[in-house]
C-alpha atoms as a PDB file:
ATOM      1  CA  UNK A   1       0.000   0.000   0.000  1.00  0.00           C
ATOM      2  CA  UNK A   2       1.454   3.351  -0.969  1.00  0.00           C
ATOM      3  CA  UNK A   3       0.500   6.413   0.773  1.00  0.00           C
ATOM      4  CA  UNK A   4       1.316  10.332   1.172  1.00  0.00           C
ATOM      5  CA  UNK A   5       0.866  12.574   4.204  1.00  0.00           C
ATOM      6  CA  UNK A   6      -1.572  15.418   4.431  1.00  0.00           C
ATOM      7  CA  UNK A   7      -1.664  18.346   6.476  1.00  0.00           C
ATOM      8  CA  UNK A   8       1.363  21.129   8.155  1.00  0.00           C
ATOM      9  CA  UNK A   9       3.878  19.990  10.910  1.00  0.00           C
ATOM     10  CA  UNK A  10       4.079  22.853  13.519  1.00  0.00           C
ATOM     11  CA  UNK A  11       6.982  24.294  14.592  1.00  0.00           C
ATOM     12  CA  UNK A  12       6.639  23.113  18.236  1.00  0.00           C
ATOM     13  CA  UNK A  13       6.646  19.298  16.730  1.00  0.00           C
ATOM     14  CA  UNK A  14       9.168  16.893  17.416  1.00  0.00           C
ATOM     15  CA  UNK A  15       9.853  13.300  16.156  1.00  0.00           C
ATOM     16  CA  UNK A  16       8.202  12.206  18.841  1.00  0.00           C
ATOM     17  CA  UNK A  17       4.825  14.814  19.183  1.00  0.00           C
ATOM     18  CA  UNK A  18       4.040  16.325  16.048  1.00  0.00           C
ATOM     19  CA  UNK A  19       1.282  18.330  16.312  1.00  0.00           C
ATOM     20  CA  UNK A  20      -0.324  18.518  12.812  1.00  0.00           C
ATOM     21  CA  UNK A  21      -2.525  21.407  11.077  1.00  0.00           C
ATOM     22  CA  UNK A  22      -5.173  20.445   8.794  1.00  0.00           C
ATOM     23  CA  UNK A  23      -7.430  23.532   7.960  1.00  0.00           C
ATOM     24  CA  UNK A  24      -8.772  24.784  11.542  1.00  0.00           C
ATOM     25  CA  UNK A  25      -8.407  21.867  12.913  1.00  0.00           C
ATOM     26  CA  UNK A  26      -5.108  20.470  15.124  1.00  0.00           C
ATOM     27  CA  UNK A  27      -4.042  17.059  16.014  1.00  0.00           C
ATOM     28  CA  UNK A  28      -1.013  15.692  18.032  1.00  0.00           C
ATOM     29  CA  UNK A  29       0.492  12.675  16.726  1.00  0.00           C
ATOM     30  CA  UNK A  30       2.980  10.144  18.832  1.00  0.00           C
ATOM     31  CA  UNK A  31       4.732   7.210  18.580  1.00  0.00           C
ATOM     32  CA  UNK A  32       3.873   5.044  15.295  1.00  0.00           C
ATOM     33  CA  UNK A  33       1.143   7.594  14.080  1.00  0.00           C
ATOM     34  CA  UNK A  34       3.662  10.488  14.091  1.00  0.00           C
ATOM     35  CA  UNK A  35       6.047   8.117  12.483  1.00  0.00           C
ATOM     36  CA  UNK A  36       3.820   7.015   9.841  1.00  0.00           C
ATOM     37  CA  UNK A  37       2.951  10.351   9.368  1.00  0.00           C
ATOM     38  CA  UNK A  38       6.406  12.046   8.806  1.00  0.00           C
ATOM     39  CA  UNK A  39       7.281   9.000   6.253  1.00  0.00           C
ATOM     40  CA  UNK A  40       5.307  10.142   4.015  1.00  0.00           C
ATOM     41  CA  UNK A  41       5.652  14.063   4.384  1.00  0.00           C
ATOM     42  CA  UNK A  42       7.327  14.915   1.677  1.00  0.00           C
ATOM     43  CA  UNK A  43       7.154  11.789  -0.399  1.00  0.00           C
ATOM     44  CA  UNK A  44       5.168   8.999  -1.173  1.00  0.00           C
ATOM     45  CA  UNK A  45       5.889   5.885   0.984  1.00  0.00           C
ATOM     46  CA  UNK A  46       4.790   2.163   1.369  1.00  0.00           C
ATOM     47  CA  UNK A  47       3.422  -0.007   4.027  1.00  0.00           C
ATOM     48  CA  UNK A  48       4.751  -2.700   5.073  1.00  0.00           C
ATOM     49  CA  UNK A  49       3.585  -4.737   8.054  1.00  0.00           C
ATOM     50  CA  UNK A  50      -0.400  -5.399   9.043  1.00  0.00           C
ATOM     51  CA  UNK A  51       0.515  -2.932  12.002  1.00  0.00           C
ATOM     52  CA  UNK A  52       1.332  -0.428   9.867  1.00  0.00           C
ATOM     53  CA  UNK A  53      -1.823  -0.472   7.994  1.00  0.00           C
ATOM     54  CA  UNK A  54      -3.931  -0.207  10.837  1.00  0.00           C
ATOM     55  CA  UNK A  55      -1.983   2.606  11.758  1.00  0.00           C
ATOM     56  CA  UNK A  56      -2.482   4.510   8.381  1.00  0.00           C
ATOM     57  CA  UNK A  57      -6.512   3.580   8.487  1.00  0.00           C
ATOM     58  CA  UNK A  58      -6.796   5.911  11.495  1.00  0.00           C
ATOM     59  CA  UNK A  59      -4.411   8.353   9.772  1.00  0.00           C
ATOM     60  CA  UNK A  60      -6.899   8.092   6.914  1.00  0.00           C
ATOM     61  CA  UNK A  61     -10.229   8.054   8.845  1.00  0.00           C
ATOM     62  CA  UNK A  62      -8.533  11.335  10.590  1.00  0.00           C
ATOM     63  CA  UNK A  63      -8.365  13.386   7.000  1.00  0.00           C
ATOM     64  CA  UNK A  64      -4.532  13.010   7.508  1.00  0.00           C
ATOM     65  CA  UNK A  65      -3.423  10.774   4.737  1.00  0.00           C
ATOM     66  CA  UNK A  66      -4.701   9.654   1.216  1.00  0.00           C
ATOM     67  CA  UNK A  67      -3.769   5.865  -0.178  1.00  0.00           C
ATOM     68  CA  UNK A  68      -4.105   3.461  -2.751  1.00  0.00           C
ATOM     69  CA  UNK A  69      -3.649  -0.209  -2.666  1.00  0.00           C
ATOM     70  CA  UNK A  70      -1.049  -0.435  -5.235  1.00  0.00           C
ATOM     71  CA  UNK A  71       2.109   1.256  -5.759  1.00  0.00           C
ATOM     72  CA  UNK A  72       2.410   2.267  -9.197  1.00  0.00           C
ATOM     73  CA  UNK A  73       2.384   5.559 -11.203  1.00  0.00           C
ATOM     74  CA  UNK A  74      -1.496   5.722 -11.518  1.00  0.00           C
ATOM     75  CA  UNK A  75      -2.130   5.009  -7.721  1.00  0.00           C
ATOM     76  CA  UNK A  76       0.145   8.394  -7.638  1.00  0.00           C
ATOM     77  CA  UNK A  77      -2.036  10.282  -9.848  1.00  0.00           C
ATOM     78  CA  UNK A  78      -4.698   9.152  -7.833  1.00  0.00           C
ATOM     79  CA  UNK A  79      -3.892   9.899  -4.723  1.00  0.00           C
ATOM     80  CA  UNK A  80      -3.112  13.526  -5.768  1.00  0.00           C
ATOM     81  CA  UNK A  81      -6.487  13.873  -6.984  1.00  0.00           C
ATOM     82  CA  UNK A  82      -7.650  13.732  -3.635  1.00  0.00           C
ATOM     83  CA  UNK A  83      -5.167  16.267  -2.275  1.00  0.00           C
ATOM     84  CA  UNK A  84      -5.020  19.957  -1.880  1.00  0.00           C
ATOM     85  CA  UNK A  85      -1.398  21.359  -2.768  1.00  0.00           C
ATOM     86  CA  UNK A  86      -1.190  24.759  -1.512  1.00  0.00           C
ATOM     87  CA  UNK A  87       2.116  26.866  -2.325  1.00  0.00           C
ATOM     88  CA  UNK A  88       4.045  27.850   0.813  1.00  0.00           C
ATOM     89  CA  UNK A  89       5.721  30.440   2.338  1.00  0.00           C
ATOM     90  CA  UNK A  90       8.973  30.008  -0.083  1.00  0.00           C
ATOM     91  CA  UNK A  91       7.117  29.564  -3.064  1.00  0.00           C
ATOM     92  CA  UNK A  92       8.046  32.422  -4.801  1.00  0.00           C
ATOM     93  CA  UNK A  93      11.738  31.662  -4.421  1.00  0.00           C
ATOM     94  CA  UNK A  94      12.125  29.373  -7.380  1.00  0.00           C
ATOM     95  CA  UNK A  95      16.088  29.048  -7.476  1.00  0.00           C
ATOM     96  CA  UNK A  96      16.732  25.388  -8.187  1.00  0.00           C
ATOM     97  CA  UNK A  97      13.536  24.336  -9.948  1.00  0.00           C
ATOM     98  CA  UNK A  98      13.487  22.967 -13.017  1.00  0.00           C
ATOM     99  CA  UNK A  99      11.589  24.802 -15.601  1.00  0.00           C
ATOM    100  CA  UNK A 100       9.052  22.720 -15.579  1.00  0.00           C
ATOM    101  CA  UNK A 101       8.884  23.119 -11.903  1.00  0.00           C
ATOM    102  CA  UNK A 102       8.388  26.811 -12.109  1.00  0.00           C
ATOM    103  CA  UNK A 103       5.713  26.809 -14.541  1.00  0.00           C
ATOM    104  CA  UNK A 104       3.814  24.544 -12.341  1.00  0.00           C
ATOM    105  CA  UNK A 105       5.017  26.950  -9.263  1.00  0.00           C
ATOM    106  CA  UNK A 106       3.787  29.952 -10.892  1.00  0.00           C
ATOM    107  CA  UNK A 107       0.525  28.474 -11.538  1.00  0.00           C
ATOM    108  CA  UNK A 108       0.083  27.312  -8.049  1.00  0.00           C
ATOM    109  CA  UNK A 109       0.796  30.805  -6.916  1.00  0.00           C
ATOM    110  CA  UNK A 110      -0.830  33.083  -9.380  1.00  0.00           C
ATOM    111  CA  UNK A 111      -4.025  31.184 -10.315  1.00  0.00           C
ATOM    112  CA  UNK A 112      -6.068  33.106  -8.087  1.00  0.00           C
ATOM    113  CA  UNK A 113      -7.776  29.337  -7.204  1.00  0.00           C
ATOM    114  CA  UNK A 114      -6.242  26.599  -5.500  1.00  0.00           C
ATOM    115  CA  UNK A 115      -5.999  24.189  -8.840  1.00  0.00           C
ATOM    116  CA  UNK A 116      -5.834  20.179  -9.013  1.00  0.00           C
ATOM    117  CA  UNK A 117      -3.285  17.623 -10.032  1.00  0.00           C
ATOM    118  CA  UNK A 118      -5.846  16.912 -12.896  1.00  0.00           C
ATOM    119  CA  UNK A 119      -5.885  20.918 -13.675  1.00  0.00           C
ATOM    120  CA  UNK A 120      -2.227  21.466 -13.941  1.00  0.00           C
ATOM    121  CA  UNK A 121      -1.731  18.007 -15.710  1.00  0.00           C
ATOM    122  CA  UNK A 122      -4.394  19.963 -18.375  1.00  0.00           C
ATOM    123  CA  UNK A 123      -2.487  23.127 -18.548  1.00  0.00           C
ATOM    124  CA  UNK A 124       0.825  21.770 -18.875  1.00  0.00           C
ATOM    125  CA  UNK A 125      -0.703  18.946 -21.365  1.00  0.00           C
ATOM    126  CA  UNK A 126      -2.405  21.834 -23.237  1.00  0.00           C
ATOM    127  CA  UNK A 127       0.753  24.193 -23.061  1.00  0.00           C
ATOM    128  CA  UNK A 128      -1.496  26.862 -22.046  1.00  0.00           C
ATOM    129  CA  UNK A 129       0.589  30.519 -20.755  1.00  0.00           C
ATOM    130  CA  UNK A 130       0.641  31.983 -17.299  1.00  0.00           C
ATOM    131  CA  UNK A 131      -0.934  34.857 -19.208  1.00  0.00           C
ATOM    132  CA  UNK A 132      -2.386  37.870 -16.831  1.00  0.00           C
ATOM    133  CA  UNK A 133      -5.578  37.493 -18.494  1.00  0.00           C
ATOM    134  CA  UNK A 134      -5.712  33.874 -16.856  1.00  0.00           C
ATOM    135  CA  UNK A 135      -3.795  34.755 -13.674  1.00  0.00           C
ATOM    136  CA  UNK A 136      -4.754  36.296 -10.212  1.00  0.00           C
ATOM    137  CA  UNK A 137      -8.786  35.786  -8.312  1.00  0.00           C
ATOM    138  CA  UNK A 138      -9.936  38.592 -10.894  1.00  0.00           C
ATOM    139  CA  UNK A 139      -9.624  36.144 -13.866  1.00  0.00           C
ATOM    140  CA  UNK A 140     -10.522  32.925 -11.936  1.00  0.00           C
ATOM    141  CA  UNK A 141     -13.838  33.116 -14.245  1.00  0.00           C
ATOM    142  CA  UNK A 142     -11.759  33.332 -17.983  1.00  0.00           C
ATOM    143  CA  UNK A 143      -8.963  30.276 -16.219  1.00  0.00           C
ATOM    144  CA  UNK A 144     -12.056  27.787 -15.219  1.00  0.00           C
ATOM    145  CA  UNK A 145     -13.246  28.271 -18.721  1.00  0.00           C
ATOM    146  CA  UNK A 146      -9.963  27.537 -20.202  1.00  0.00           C
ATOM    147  CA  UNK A 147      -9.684  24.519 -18.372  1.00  0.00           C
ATOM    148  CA  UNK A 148     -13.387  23.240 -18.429  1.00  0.00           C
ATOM    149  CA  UNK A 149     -15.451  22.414 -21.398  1.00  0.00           C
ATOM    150  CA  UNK A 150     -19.362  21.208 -21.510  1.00  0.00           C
ATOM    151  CA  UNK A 151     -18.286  17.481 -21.760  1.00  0.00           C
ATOM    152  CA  UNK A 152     -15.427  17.876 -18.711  1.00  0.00           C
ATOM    153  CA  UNK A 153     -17.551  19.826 -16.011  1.00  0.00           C
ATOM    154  CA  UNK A 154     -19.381  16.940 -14.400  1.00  0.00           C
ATOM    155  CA  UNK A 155     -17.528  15.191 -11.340  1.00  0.00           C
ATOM    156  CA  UNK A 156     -14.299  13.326 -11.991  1.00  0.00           C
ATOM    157  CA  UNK A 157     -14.372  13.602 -16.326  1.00  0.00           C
ATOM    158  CA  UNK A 158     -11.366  15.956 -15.968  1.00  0.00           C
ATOM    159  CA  UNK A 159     -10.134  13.544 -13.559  1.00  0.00           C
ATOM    160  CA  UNK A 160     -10.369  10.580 -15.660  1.00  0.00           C
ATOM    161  CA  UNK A 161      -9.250  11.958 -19.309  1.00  0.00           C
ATOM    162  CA  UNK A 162      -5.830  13.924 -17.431  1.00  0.00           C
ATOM    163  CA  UNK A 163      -5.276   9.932 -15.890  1.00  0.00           C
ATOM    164  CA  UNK A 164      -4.020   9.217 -19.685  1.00  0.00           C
ATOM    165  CA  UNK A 165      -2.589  12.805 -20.760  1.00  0.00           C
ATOM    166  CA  UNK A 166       1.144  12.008 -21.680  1.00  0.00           C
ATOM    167  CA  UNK A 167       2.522  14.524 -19.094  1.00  0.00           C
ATOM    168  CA  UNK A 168       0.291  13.263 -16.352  1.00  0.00           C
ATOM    169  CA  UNK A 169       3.436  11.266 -15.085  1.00  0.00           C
ATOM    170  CA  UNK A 170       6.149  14.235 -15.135  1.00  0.00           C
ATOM    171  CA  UNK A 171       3.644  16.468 -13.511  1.00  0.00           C
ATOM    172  CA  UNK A 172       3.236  14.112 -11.176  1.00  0.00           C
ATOM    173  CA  UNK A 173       6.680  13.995 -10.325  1.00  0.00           C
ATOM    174  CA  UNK A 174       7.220  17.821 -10.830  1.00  0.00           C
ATOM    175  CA  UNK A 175       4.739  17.749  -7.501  1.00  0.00           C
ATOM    176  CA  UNK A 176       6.424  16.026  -5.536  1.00  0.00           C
ATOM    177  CA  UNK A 177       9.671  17.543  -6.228  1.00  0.00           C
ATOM    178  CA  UNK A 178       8.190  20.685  -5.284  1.00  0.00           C
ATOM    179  CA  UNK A 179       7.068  18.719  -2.417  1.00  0.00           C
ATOM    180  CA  UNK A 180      10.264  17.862  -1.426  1.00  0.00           C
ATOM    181  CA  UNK A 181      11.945  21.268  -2.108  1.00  0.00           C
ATOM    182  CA  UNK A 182       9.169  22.256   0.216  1.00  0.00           C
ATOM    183  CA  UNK A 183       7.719  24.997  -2.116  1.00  0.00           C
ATOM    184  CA  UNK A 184       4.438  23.327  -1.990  1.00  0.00           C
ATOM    185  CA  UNK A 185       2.291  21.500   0.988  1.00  0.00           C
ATOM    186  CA  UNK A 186      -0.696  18.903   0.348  1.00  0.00           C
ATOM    187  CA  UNK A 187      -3.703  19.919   2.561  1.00  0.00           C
END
């Protein structure tokens, strides 16, 4: 079973009490929970014992972690559906990042919206700008309509057809580098 963290660490946390943010809500973690949960902070990671898995069920059942039974690039995709990534505080310093990583980044920040994997797998599989006329909440109206068509509106189409866009993979991993370079968080 492969599985990714949700949620902020607070400051205050340590390996062995991490107190976790997760909209307005707070929850202290200890012992195997707040190991479990670090693992997979800033990457995906597997489970490995029946222990374990118990252990991630609560983490699940707690809004604290998303899974999938398989570990494979489309139980990666998936699982990112079901996340919120959120820029962070050192988003806008995008020394490092690959180029792809900054167009992603400056989506994330500017969009005026907080966009899905599936949305920013259709803009980078659709090459389309970080134009002004699409950036910023004043044009969240003209960048829903660039995204969304008639037959893609409905629950989970844009979700399905971006599961076999050719970038979907490379986005996917662009993610959780900026994961990892901590420029993003997944809420």
């Amino acid at each position: 079973m492969i599985y990714i963290s949700k949620g902020i660490a607070r400051r205050s946390s340590t390996t062995e009490l991490v107190q976790v943010v997760r909209g307005s809500g707070k929850v202290y973690l200890s012992g195997q929970e707040a190991e479990l949960w670090l693992k997979g902070r800033f990457s995906f990671s597997v489970i490995r014992t029946p222990e374990e898995e118990r252990i991630l069920c609560r983490l699940i059942q707690m809004g604290l972690a998303e899974a999938e039974s398989e570990e494979s690039t489309d139980a990666k995709y998936w699982i990112l559906t079901r996340c919120i990534c959120c820029p962070s505080k050192t988003a806008k310093r995008i020394f490092g990042l690959s180029h792809e990583e900054k167009k992603i980044l400056v989506w994330m920040v500017s969009a005026g919206l907080r966009l899905t994997t599936a949305e920013l797998v259709y803009l980078m599989e659709h090459e389309v700008e970080a134009k002004p006329e699409l950036l910023h909440s004043g044009n969240r109206q003209a960048l829903v309509e660039t995204i969304y068509m008639a037959d893609t509106i409905a629950d989970n189409l844009l979700e399905n057809r971006m599961a076999s866009a050719g970038c979907r993979d490379k986005v996917v991993e662009d993610i959780l580098s900026l994961l990892k370079k901590k420029k993003i968080l997944i809420l």
